[in-house]
């Protein structure tokens, strides 16, 4: 399946709504009904109307929410924030260096999720694998 590509800000908006307990079904329904005002309490900085614009292509929007997405370009801080929002991965879970994140120990599902959304400017290097986790370095370049 080919995933739809969205920009980093759109990903932040979607993951902020999700991280506040809103289900995929509710995201789709409220967005299609142009009822995004209640989400303003999650962040005063985000323009949640952007989801309404994304939903102009209803089929693509549903796929983005239900199947996932690829981010067109992920910055270093963008990656850190998406990992926190999507997977509750915090700065205590890795070593931050100038070109990325080292010694990140995550589950297979988290790794698959990161690989799904991360843009092509990043490399994921598997260092170690055990029964329940994978240790990776994620670096630019």
PDB file of C-alpha atoms in Angstrom:
ATOM      1  CA  UNK A   1       0.000   0.000   0.000  1.00  0.00           C
ATOM      2  CA  UNK A   2       1.243   3.465  -0.859  1.00  0.00           C
ATOM      3  CA  UNK A   3       0.833   5.884   2.010  1.00  0.00           C
ATOM      4  CA  UNK A   4      -0.300   9.455   1.559  1.00  0.00           C
ATOM      5  CA  UNK A   5       2.340  12.075   2.251  1.00  0.00           C
ATOM      6  CA  UNK A   6       1.606  14.945   4.611  1.00  0.00           C
ATOM      7  CA  UNK A   7       3.728  17.740   6.015  1.00  0.00           C
ATOM      8  CA  UNK A   8       5.216  17.765   9.497  1.00  0.00           C
ATOM      9  CA  UNK A   9       2.713  20.272  10.905  1.00  0.00           C
ATOM     10  CA  UNK A  10      -0.223  18.144   9.721  1.00  0.00           C
ATOM     11  CA  UNK A  11       1.347  15.142  11.467  1.00  0.00           C
ATOM     12  CA  UNK A  12       1.735  17.180  14.672  1.00  0.00           C
ATOM     13  CA  UNK A  13      -1.922  18.194  14.544  1.00  0.00           C
ATOM     14  CA  UNK A  14      -3.132  14.621  13.986  1.00  0.00           C
ATOM     15  CA  UNK A  15      -0.895  13.152  16.680  1.00  0.00           C
ATOM     16  CA  UNK A  16      -1.778  15.889  19.171  1.00  0.00           C
ATOM     17  CA  UNK A  17      -5.462  15.069  18.763  1.00  0.00           C
ATOM     18  CA  UNK A  18      -4.748  11.328  19.071  1.00  0.00           C
ATOM     19  CA  UNK A  19      -2.527  11.770  22.116  1.00  0.00           C
ATOM     20  CA  UNK A  20      -5.455  13.443  23.850  1.00  0.00           C
ATOM     21  CA  UNK A  21      -7.555  10.300  23.563  1.00  0.00           C
ATOM     22  CA  UNK A  22      -9.506  11.044  20.388  1.00  0.00           C
ATOM     23  CA  UNK A  23     -10.140   7.883  18.336  1.00  0.00           C
ATOM     24  CA  UNK A  24      -9.496   7.620  14.614  1.00  0.00           C
ATOM     25  CA  UNK A  25     -13.247   7.316  14.023  1.00  0.00           C
ATOM     26  CA  UNK A  26     -13.928  10.516  15.980  1.00  0.00           C
ATOM     27  CA  UNK A  27     -11.138  12.376  14.168  1.00  0.00           C
ATOM     28  CA  UNK A  28     -12.668  11.408  10.830  1.00  0.00           C
ATOM     29  CA  UNK A  29     -16.269  12.179  11.812  1.00  0.00           C
ATOM     30  CA  UNK A  30     -15.594  15.526  13.512  1.00  0.00           C
ATOM     31  CA  UNK A  31     -13.322  16.645  10.691  1.00  0.00           C
ATOM     32  CA  UNK A  32     -15.793  15.688   7.965  1.00  0.00           C
ATOM     33  CA  UNK A  33     -18.485  17.552   9.945  1.00  0.00           C
ATOM     34  CA  UNK A  34     -16.129  20.563  10.210  1.00  0.00           C
ATOM     35  CA  UNK A  35     -16.383  20.338  13.997  1.00  0.00           C
ATOM     36  CA  UNK A  36     -12.754  20.816  15.098  1.00  0.00           C
ATOM     37  CA  UNK A  37     -13.242  23.701  17.547  1.00  0.00           C
ATOM     38  CA  UNK A  38     -13.256  21.453  20.631  1.00  0.00           C
ATOM     39  CA  UNK A  39      -9.674  20.422  19.877  1.00  0.00           C
ATOM     40  CA  UNK A  40      -8.385  23.962  20.432  1.00  0.00           C
ATOM     41  CA  UNK A  41      -8.025  23.095  24.107  1.00  0.00           C
ATOM     42  CA  UNK A  42      -5.220  20.686  23.111  1.00  0.00           C
ATOM     43  CA  UNK A  43      -3.050  23.460  21.652  1.00  0.00           C
ATOM     44  CA  UNK A  44      -3.542  27.167  21.139  1.00  0.00           C
ATOM     45  CA  UNK A  45      -0.814  27.152  18.475  1.00  0.00           C
ATOM     46  CA  UNK A  46      -2.330  24.677  16.004  1.00  0.00           C
ATOM     47  CA  UNK A  47      -4.806  25.512  13.287  1.00  0.00           C
ATOM     48  CA  UNK A  48      -7.046  22.457  13.515  1.00  0.00           C
ATOM     49  CA  UNK A  49      -8.951  23.725  10.452  1.00  0.00           C
ATOM     50  CA  UNK A  50      -6.025  22.312   8.503  1.00  0.00           C
ATOM     51  CA  UNK A  51      -7.593  18.868   9.028  1.00  0.00           C
ATOM     52  CA  UNK A  52     -10.733  20.094   7.265  1.00  0.00           C
ATOM     53  CA  UNK A  53      -8.561  21.109   4.308  1.00  0.00           C
ATOM     54  CA  UNK A  54      -6.904  17.674   4.311  1.00  0.00           C
ATOM     55  CA  UNK A  55     -10.350  16.051   4.365  1.00  0.00           C
ATOM     56  CA  UNK A  56     -11.354  17.731   1.099  1.00  0.00           C
ATOM     57  CA  UNK A  57     -10.063  14.488  -0.391  1.00  0.00           C
ATOM     58  CA  UNK A  58     -12.160  12.303   1.904  1.00  0.00           C
ATOM     59  CA  UNK A  59     -10.709   8.985   0.765  1.00  0.00           C
ATOM     60  CA  UNK A  60      -7.110  10.155   1.227  1.00  0.00           C
ATOM     61  CA  UNK A  61      -7.936  11.684   4.622  1.00  0.00           C
ATOM     62  CA  UNK A  62      -9.537   8.474   5.882  1.00  0.00           C
ATOM     63  CA  UNK A  63      -6.461   6.562   4.716  1.00  0.00           C
ATOM     64  CA  UNK A  64      -4.119   9.011   6.473  1.00  0.00           C
ATOM     65  CA  UNK A  65      -5.998   8.542   9.747  1.00  0.00           C
ATOM     66  CA  UNK A  66      -6.671   4.791   9.489  1.00  0.00           C
ATOM     67  CA  UNK A  67      -3.647   3.454   7.580  1.00  0.00           C
ATOM     68  CA  UNK A  68      -0.945   5.971   8.444  1.00  0.00           C
ATOM     69  CA  UNK A  69       1.105   8.450   6.498  1.00  0.00           C
ATOM     70  CA  UNK A  70       4.567   9.426   5.389  1.00  0.00           C
ATOM     71  CA  UNK A  71       5.909  12.840   6.384  1.00  0.00           C
ATOM     72  CA  UNK A  72       7.434  14.730   3.468  1.00  0.00           C
ATOM     73  CA  UNK A  73      10.361  16.106   5.487  1.00  0.00           C
ATOM     74  CA  UNK A  74      11.088  15.414   9.145  1.00  0.00           C
ATOM     75  CA  UNK A  75      13.420  17.702  11.075  1.00  0.00           C
ATOM     76  CA  UNK A  76      15.444  16.526  14.082  1.00  0.00           C
ATOM     77  CA  UNK A  77      13.077  18.177  16.565  1.00  0.00           C
ATOM     78  CA  UNK A  78      10.147  17.054  14.457  1.00  0.00           C
ATOM     79  CA  UNK A  79      11.242  13.442  14.810  1.00  0.00           C
ATOM     80  CA  UNK A  80      11.707  13.861  18.561  1.00  0.00           C
ATOM     81  CA  UNK A  81       8.232  15.354  18.927  1.00  0.00           C
ATOM     82  CA  UNK A  82       6.514  12.764  16.724  1.00  0.00           C
ATOM     83  CA  UNK A  83       8.178   9.921  18.638  1.00  0.00           C
ATOM     84  CA  UNK A  84       6.900  11.505  21.869  1.00  0.00           C
ATOM     85  CA  UNK A  85       3.364  12.066  20.586  1.00  0.00           C
ATOM     86  CA  UNK A  86       2.918   8.747  18.758  1.00  0.00           C
ATOM     87  CA  UNK A  87       4.899   6.379  20.964  1.00  0.00           C
ATOM     88  CA  UNK A  88       5.549   8.163  24.295  1.00  0.00           C
ATOM     89  CA  UNK A  89       9.295   7.971  23.592  1.00  0.00           C
ATOM     90  CA  UNK A  90      10.997  10.646  25.689  1.00  0.00           C
ATOM     91  CA  UNK A  91      14.472  12.149  25.892  1.00  0.00           C
ATOM     92  CA  UNK A  92      15.265   9.589  28.616  1.00  0.00           C
ATOM     93  CA  UNK A  93      14.936   6.816  26.019  1.00  0.00           C
ATOM     94  CA  UNK A  94      17.851   7.796  23.760  1.00  0.00           C
ATOM     95  CA  UNK A  95      21.068   9.756  23.468  1.00  0.00           C
ATOM     96  CA  UNK A  96      20.549  12.920  21.423  1.00  0.00           C
ATOM     97  CA  UNK A  97      23.451  13.894  19.175  1.00  0.00           C
ATOM     98  CA  UNK A  98      23.830  16.571  16.514  1.00  0.00           C
ATOM     99  CA  UNK A  99      22.776  14.295  13.662  1.00  0.00           C
ATOM    100  CA  UNK A 100      20.071  12.244  15.397  1.00  0.00           C
ATOM    101  CA  UNK A 101      19.285   9.829  18.188  1.00  0.00           C
ATOM    102  CA  UNK A 102      21.400   6.931  19.409  1.00  0.00           C
ATOM    103  CA  UNK A 103      20.734   3.786  21.430  1.00  0.00           C
ATOM    104  CA  UNK A 104      16.968   4.034  21.183  1.00  0.00           C
ATOM    105  CA  UNK A 105      15.464   0.825  22.540  1.00  0.00           C
ATOM    106  CA  UNK A 106      11.955   0.336  21.173  1.00  0.00           C
ATOM    107  CA  UNK A 107       9.414  -2.357  20.350  1.00  0.00           C
ATOM    108  CA  UNK A 108       8.991  -3.871  16.888  1.00  0.00           C
ATOM    109  CA  UNK A 109       5.684  -2.004  16.558  1.00  0.00           C
ATOM    110  CA  UNK A 110       7.303   1.324  17.425  1.00  0.00           C
ATOM    111  CA  UNK A 111      10.089   0.651  14.926  1.00  0.00           C
ATOM    112  CA  UNK A 112       7.552  -0.197  12.216  1.00  0.00           C
ATOM    113  CA  UNK A 113       5.629   2.988  13.015  1.00  0.00           C
ATOM    114  CA  UNK A 114       8.734   5.167  12.832  1.00  0.00           C
ATOM    115  CA  UNK A 115       9.793   3.548   9.559  1.00  0.00           C
ATOM    116  CA  UNK A 116       6.321   4.227   8.191  1.00  0.00           C
ATOM    117  CA  UNK A 117       6.240   7.985   8.764  1.00  0.00           C
ATOM    118  CA  UNK A 118       9.920   8.983   8.638  1.00  0.00           C
ATOM    119  CA  UNK A 119      11.157  10.852   5.584  1.00  0.00           C
ATOM    120  CA  UNK A 120      13.983   9.739   3.323  1.00  0.00           C
ATOM    121  CA  UNK A 121      16.555  12.098   4.843  1.00  0.00           C
ATOM    122  CA  UNK A 122      16.838   9.736   7.863  1.00  0.00           C
ATOM    123  CA  UNK A 123      18.618   6.401   8.261  1.00  0.00           C
ATOM    124  CA  UNK A 124      17.646   3.784  10.809  1.00  0.00           C
ATOM    125  CA  UNK A 125      20.465   1.447  11.837  1.00  0.00           C
ATOM    126  CA  UNK A 126      19.600  -1.602  13.887  1.00  0.00           C
ATOM    127  CA  UNK A 127      22.247  -2.202  16.567  1.00  0.00           C
ATOM    128  CA  UNK A 128      20.855  -5.007  18.652  1.00  0.00           C
ATOM    129  CA  UNK A 129      17.736  -7.141  18.852  1.00  0.00           C
ATOM    130  CA  UNK A 130      16.303  -9.245  21.639  1.00  0.00           C
ATOM    131  CA  UNK A 131      12.957 -10.951  22.298  1.00  0.00           C
ATOM    132  CA  UNK A 132      10.955  -7.817  23.042  1.00  0.00           C
ATOM    133  CA  UNK A 133      12.952  -4.802  21.807  1.00  0.00           C
ATOM    134  CA  UNK A 134      15.184  -3.485  19.084  1.00  0.00           C
ATOM    135  CA  UNK A 135      17.992  -0.998  19.725  1.00  0.00           C
ATOM    136  CA  UNK A 136      18.491   1.478  16.879  1.00  0.00           C
ATOM    137  CA  UNK A 137      20.327   4.619  15.907  1.00  0.00           C
ATOM    138  CA  UNK A 138      18.329   7.107  13.853  1.00  0.00           C
ATOM    139  CA  UNK A 139      20.523   9.597  12.044  1.00  0.00           C
ATOM    140  CA  UNK A 140      20.274  12.171   9.275  1.00  0.00           C
ATOM    141  CA  UNK A 141      21.951  11.443   6.041  1.00  0.00           C
TER     142      UNK A 141
END
